[in-house]
Short mmCIF file of C-alpha atoms and ligand atoms in Angstrom, two decimals:
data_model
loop_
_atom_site.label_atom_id
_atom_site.label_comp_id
_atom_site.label_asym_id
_atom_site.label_seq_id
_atom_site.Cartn_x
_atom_site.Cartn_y
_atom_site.Cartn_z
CA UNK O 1 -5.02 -22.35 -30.92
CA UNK O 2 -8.87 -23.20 -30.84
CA UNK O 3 -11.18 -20.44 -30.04
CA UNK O 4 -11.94 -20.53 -26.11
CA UNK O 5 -15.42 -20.21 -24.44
CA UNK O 6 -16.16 -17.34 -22.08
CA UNK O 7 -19.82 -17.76 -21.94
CA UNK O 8 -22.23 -20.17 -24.31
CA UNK O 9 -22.22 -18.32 -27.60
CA UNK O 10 -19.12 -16.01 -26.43
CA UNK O 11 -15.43 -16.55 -27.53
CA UNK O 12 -12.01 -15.74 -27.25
CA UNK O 13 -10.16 -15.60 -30.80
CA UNK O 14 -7.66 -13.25 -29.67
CA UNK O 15 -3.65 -13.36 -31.17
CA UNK O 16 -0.50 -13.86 -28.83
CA UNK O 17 2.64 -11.96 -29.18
CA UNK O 18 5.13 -13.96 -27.15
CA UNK O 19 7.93 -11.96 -28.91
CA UNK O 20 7.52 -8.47 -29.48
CA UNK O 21 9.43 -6.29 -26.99
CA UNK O 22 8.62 -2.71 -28.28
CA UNK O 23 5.47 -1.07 -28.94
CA UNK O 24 4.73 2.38 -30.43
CA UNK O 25 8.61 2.22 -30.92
CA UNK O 26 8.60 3.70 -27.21
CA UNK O 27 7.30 0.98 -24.62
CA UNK O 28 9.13 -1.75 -23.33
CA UNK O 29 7.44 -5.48 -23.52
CA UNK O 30 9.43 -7.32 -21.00
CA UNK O 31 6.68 -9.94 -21.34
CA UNK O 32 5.14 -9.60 -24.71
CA UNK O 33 1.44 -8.98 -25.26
CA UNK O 34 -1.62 -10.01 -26.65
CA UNK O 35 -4.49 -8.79 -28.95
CA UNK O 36 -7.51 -10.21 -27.85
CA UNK O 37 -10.68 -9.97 -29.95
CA UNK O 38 -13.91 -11.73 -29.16
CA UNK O 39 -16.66 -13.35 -31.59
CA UNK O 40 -20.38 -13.53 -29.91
CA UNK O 41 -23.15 -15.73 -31.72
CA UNK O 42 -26.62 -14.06 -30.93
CA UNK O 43 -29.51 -16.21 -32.23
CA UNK O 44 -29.94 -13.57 -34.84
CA UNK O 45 -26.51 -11.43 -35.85
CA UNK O 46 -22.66 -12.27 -34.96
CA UNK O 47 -20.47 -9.81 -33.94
CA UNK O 48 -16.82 -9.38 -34.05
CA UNK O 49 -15.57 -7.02 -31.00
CA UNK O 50 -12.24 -5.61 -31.75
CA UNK O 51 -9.59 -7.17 -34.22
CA UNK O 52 -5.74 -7.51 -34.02
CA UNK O 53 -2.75 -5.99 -35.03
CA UNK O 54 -1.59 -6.30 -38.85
CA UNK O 55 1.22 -9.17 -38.40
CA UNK O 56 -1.04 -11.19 -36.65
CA UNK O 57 -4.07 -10.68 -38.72
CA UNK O 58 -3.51 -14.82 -40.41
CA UNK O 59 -4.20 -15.64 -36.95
CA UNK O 60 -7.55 -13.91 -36.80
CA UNK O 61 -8.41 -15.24 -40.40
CA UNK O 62 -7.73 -18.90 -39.52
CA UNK O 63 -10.09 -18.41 -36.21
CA UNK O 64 -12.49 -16.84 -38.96
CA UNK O 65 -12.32 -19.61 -41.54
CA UNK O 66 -15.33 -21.14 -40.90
CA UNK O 67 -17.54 -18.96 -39.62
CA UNK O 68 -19.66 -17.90 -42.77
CA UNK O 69 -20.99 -14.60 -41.72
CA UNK O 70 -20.31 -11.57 -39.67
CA UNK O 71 -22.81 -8.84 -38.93
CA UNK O 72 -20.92 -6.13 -36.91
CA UNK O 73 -17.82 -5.41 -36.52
CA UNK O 74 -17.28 -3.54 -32.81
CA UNK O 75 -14.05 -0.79 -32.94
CA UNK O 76 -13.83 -0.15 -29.41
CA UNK O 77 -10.81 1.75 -30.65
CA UNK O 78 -9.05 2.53 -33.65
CA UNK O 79 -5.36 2.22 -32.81
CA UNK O 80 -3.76 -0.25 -35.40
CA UNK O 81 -3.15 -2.91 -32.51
CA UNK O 82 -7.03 -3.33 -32.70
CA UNK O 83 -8.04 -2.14 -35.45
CA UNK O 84 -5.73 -2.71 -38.39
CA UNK O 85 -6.59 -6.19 -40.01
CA UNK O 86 -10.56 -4.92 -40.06
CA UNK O 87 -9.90 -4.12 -43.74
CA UNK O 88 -9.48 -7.93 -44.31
CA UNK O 89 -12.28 -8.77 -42.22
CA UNK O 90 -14.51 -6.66 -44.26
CA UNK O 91 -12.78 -8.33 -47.49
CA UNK O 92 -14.33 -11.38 -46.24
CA UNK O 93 -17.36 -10.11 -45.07
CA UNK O 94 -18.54 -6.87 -47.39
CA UNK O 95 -21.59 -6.84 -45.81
CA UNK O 96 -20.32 -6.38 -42.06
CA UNK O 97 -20.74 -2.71 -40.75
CA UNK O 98 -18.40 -1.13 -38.18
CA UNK O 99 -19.64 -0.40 -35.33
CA UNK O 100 -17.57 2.37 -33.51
CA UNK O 101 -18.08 6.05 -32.33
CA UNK O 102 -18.48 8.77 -34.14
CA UNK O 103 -14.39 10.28 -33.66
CA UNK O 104 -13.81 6.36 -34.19
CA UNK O 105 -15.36 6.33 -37.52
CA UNK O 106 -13.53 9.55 -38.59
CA UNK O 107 -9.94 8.07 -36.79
CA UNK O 108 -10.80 4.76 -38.71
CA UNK O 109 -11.48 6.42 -42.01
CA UNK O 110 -8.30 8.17 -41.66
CA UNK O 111 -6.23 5.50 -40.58
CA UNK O 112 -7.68 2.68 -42.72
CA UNK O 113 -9.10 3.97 -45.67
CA UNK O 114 -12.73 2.22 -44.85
CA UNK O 115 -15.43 3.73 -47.12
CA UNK O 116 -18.05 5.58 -45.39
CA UNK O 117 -21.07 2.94 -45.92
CA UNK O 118 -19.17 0.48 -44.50
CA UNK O 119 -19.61 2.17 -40.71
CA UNK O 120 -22.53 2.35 -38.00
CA UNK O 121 -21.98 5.38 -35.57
CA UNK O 122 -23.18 4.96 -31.76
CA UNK O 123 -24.11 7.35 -29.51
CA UNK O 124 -23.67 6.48 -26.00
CA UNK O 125 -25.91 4.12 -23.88
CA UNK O 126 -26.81 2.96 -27.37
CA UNK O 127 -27.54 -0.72 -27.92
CA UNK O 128 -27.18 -3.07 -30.49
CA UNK O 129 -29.67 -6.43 -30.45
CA UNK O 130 -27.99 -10.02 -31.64
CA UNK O 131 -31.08 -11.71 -31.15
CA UNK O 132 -30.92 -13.09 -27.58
CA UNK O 133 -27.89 -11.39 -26.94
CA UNK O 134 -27.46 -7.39 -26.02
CA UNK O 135 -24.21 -4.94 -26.67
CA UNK O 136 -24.78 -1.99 -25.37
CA UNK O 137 -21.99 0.52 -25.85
CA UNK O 138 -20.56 2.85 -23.20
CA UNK O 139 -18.28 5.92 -24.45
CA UNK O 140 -15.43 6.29 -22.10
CA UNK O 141 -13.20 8.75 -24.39
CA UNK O 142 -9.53 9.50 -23.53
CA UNK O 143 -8.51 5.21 -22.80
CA UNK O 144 -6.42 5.30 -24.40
CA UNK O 145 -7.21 8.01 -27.66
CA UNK O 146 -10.45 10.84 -27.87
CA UNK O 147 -12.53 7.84 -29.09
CA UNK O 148 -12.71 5.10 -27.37
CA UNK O 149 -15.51 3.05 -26.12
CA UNK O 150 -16.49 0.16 -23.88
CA UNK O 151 -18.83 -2.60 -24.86
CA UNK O 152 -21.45 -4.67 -22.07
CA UNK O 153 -22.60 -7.53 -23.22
CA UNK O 154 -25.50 -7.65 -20.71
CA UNK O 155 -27.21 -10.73 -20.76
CA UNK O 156 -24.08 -12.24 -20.01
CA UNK O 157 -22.27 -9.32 -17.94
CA UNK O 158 -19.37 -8.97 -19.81
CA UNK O 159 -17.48 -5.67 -19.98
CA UNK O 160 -14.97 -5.21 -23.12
CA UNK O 161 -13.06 -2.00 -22.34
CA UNK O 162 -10.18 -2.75 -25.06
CA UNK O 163 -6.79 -0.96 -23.63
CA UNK O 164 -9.06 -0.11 -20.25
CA UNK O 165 -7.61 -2.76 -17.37
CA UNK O 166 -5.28 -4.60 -20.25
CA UNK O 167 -1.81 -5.44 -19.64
CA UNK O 168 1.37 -6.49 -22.22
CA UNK O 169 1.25 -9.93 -20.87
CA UNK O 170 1.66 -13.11 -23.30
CA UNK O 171 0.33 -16.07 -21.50
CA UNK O 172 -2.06 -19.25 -22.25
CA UNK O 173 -3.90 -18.30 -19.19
CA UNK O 174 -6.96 -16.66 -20.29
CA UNK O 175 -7.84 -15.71 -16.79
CA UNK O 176 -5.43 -14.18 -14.41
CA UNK O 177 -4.42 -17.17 -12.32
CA UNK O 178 -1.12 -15.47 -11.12
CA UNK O 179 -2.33 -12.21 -9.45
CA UNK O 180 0.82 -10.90 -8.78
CA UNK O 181 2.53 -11.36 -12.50
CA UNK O 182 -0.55 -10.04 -13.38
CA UNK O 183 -0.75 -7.28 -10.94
CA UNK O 184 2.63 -6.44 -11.62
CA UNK O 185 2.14 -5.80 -15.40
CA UNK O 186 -1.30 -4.15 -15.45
CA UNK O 187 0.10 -1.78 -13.44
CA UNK O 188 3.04 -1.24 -15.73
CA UNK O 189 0.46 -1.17 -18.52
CA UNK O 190 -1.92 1.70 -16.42
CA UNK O 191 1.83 3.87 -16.00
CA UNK O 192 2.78 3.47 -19.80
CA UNK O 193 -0.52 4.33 -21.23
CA UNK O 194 -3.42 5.63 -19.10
CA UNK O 195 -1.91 7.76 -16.54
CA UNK O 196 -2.31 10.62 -18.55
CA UNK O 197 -5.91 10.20 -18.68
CA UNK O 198 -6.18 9.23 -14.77
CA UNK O 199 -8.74 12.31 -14.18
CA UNK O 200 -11.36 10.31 -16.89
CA UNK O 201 -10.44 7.11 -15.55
CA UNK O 202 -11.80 8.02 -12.32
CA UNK O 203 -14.66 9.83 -14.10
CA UNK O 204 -15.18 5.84 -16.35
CA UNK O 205 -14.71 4.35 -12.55
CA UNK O 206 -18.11 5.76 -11.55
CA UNK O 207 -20.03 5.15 -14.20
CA UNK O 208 -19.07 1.61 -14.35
CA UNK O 209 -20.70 1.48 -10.65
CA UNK O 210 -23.90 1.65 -12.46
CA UNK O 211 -23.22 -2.02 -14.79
CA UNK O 212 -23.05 -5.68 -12.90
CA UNK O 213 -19.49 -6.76 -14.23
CA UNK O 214 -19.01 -10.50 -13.78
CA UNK O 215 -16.25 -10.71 -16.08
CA UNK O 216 -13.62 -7.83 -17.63
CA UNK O 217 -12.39 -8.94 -20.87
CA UNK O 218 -9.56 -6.64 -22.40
CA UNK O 219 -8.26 -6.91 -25.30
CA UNK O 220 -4.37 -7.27 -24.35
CA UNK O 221 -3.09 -9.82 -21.57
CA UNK O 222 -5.38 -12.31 -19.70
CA UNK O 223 -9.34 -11.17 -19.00
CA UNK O 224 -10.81 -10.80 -15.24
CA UNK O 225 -13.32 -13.47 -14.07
CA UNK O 226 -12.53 -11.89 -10.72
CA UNK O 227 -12.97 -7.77 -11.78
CA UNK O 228 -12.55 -6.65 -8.39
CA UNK O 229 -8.90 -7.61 -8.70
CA UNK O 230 -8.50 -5.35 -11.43
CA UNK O 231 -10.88 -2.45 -10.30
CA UNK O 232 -9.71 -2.13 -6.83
CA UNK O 233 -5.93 -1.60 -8.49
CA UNK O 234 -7.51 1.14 -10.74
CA UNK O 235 -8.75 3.21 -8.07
CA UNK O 236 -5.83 3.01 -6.18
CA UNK O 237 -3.87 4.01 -8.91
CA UNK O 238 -5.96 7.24 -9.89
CA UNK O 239 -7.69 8.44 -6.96
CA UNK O 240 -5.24 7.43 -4.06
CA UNK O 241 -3.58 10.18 -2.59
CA UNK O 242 0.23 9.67 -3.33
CA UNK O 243 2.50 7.44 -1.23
CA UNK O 244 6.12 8.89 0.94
CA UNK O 245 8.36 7.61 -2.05
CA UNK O 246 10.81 9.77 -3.62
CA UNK O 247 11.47 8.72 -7.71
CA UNK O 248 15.14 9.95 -7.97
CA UNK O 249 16.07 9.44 -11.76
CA UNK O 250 19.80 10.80 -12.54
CA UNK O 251 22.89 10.47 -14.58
CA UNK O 252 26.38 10.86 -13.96
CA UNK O 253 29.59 11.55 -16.05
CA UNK O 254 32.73 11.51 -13.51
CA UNK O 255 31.07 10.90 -10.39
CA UNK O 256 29.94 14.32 -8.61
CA UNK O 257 26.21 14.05 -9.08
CA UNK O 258 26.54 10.27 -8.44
CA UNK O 259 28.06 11.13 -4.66
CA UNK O 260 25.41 13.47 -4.35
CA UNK O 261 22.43 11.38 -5.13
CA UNK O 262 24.00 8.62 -3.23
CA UNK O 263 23.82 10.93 -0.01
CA UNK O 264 20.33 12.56 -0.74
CA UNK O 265 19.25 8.67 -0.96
CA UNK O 266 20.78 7.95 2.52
CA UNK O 267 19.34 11.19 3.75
CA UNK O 268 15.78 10.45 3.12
CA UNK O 269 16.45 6.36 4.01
CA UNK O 270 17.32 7.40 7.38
CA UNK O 271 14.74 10.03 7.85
CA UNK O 272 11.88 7.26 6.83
CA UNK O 273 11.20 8.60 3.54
CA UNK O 274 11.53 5.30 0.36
CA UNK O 275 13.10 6.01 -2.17
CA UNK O 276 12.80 4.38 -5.49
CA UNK O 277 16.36 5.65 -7.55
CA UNK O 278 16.91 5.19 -11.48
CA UNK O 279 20.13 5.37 -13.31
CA UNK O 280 19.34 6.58 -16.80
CA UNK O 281 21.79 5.14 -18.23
CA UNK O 282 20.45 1.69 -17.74
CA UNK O 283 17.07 2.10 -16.62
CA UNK O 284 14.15 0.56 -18.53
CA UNK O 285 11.62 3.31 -18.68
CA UNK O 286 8.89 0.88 -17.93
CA UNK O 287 10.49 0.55 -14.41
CA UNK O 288 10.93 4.35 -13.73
CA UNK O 289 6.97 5.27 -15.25
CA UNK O 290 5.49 2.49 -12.65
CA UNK O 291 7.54 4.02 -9.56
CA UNK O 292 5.76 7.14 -10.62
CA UNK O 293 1.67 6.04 -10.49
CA UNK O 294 2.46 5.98 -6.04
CA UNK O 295 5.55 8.89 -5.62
CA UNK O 296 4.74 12.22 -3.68
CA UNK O 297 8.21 13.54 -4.87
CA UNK O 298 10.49 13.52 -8.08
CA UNK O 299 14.49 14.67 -7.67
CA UNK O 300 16.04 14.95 -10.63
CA UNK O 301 19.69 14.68 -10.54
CA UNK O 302 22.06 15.45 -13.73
CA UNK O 303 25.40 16.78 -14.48
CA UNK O 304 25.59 20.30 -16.55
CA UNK O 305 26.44 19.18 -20.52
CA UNK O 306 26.92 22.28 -22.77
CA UNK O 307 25.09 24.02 -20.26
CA UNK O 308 22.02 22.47 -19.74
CA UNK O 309 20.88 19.18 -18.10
CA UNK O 310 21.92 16.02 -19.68
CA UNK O 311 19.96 14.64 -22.89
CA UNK O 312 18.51 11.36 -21.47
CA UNK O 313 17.34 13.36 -18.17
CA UNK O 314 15.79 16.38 -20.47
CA UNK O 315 14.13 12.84 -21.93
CA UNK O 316 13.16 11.58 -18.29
CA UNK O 317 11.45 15.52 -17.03
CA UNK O 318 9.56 14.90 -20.89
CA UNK O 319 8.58 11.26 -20.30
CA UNK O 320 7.85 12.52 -16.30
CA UNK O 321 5.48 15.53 -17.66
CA UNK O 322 3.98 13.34 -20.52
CA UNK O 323 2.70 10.92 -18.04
CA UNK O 324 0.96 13.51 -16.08
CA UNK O 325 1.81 11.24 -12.22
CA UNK O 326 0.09 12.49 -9.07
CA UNK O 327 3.60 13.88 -7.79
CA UNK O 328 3.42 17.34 -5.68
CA UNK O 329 6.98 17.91 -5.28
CA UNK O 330 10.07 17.72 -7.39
CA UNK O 331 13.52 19.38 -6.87
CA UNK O 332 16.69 19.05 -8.47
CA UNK O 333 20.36 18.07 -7.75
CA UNK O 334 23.58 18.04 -9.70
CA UNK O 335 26.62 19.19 -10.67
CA UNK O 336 28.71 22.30 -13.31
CA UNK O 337 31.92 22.51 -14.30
CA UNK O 338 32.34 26.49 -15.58
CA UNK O 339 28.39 27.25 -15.75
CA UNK O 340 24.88 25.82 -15.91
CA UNK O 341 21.31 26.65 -16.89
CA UNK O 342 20.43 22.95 -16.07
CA UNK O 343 17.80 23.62 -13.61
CA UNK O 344 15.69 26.76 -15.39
CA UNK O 345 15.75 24.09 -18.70
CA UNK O 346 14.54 21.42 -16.56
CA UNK O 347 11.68 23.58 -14.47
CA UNK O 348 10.36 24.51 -17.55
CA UNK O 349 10.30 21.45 -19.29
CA UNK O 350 7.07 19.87 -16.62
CA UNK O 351 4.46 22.45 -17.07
CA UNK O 352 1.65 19.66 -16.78
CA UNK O 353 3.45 18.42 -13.28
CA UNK O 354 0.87 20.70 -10.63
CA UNK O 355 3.54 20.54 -8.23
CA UNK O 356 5.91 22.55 -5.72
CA UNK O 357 9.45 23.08 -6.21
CA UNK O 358 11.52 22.27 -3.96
CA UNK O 359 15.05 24.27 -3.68
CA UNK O 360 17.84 22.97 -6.13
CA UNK O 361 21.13 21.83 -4.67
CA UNK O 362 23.71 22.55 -7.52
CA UNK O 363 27.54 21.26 -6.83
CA UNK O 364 30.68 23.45 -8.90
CA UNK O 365 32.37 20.06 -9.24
CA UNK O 366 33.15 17.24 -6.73
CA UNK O 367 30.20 18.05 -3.94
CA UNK O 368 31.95 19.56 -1.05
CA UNK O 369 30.46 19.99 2.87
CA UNK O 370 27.99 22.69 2.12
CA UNK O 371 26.52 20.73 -0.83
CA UNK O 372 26.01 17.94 1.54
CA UNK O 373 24.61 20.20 4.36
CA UNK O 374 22.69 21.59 1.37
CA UNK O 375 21.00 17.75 0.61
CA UNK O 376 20.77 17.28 4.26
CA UNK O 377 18.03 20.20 3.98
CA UNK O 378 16.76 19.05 1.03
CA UNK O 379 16.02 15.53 2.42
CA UNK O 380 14.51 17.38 6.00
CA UNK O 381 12.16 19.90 3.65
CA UNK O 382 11.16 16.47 2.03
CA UNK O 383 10.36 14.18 4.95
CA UNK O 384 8.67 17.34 6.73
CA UNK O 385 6.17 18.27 3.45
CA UNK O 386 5.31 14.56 3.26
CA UNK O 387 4.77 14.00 6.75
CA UNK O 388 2.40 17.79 6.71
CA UNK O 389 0.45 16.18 3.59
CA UNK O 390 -0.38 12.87 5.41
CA UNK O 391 1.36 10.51 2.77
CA UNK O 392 2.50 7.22 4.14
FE1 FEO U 1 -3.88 -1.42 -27.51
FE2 FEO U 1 -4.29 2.02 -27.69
O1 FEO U 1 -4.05 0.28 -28.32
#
């Protein structure tokens, strides 16, 4: 693919990976990704901002080929997906420095052997002159690691956040031309990797009030000639108070906790409340982190194995308390056969969750008419607490 022009002087060279289904061994790609890097000509000094991941670094090379110098290389951030064929772009160009933050310089040096001389460290608000063309760099740490940055082009309004407002998206479009694909992903994207970090997000959110943004140019899925699009979703999705949906992930072995979570479903259905339910056995985790960014509440339901909760839920409550979601309640349902601990392992496995729990509903065996008078509770204490909070 040629390079593509985002501005005179300013150009896409980024790396499409229409294949790749996993990343971080963890995250689910239903629809690939990309690694987008950017070249900008000033009338003095070319930079390089951000590079792309190791398999794909012959794809950066060939965009490279005949360009005969580069001045500055810009590390927004120093996971490998960005970061790890900058060892070949120095190879070509010794004399390029990389520009990065200080933690990015020591994350870099420890990731990718780079030799010290090799880096320029930037403080923030710091700028960096091309000639007739102005970075200026904005530290926005915790998007996704301690070190990250942002970089504004300003003569040409440009933001480059990296990860910030990215999506796993493989497409030719380099603009988002279908919004709801696109919304769809991003917000996949924003549950998978910056939820945790929703409380600097917000913090990023205001300070970016202060910069005219005409276009948002991330360095994985398609870039934002229209940011509003992607910075009206982003403030939902941190600062919005949480939404009346129950997240009900659970597994079953023989049936019980399946009858009960079936009924608990219908309970909260009929009483108004959505609920948004996972079977762990088949549930792509992708699906179950995005139902998370809007829930108020989280049931858990599992069957007892060797006395405590089932593995893939214990994975679930980890993955659920990992991801840090705006949740305020969470209770749990299941079933025993001789004895269970199931719902002391599980309470203390989501410290980070700030929430209220709700009263368990534990079956001995096949659920029976208290156990469903039990759920019929549990589904009133929901609807009521969500209802008291506002959450709609
Ligand atoms: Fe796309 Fe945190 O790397």
């Amino acid at each position: 693919m040629e390079p593509r022009e985002l501005k005179p002087k300013v150009y896409w060279i980024g790396a499409i990976d229409w294949d790749r289904r996993l990343f971080d061994a963890l995250i689910p790609l239903p629809d690939g990704t990309s690694y987008n890097a950017y070249l900008v000509h000033g009338s003095h000094k070319v930079a390089l901002i951000d590079a792309v991941d190791p398999p794909m670094t012959d794809v950066l090379m060939a965009y490279l080929e005949d360009i005969p110098a580069i001045d500055y290389v810009i590390a927004n951030h120093a996971e490998q997906d960005h970061s790890g064929s900058i060892s070949c772009v120095l190879d070509k160009y010794p004399n390029a420095k990389v520009i990065t933050t200080p933690k990015g310089k020591d994350m870099l040096t420890a990731l990718l052997l780079i030799p010290e001389d090799s880096f320029i460290t930037v403080s923030d608000g710091e700028t960096l002159s091309l000639g007739d063309k102005t970075l200026e760099f904005i530290h926005a740490p915790w998007v996704h690691w301690p070190e990250t940055m942002l970089t504004y082009l300003r003569e040409d309004k440009i933001l480059f956040p990296c990860d910030l407002f990215g999506s796993h998206l493989a497409t030719t479009d380099l603009y988002v031309t279908d919004g709801g694909q696109v919304y769809e992903a991003s917000k996949r994207y924003y549950a998978e990797i910056m939820m945790p970090f929703r409380t600097s997000i917000e913090k990023h959110l205001e300070k970016l009030k202060g910069y005219e943004i005409d276009m948002i140019a991330p360095s994985h899925g398609p870039l934002h000639d229209k940011p509003s699009f992607i910075l009206e979703a982003y403030r939902g999705w941190v600062s919005d108070p949480p939404k009346n949906i129950v997240v009900l992930p659970y597994i079953s072995m023989h049936g019980s906790t399946k009858k009960m979570v079936e009924y608990l479903v219908g309970a909260l259905a009929q009483r108004g409340v959505t609920v948004k339910q996972f079977d762990l056995a088949v549930t792509d985790i992708g699906k179950l982190a995005m139902a998370l960014v809007d829930a108020a509440t989280i049931v858990i339901g599992t069957p007892t194995v060797l006395v405590g909760p089932h593995p893939n839920v214990a994975y679930a409550a980890f993955l659920a308390n990992a991801l840090r979601p705006k949740v305020k309640f969470v209770s749990i349902i299941g079933s025993y056969g001789w004895g269970s601990k199931a719902v002391e392992q599980l309470s203390g496995m989501i410290p980070n969750l700030k929430v209220e729990v709700l009263g368990p509903v534990i079956s001995k065996g096949f659920p029976e008419a208290s156990d469903f008078k039990a759920l019929d509770n549990l589904a009133n204490t929901i609807a009521e607490k969500h209802k008291e909070h506002g959450f709609a």
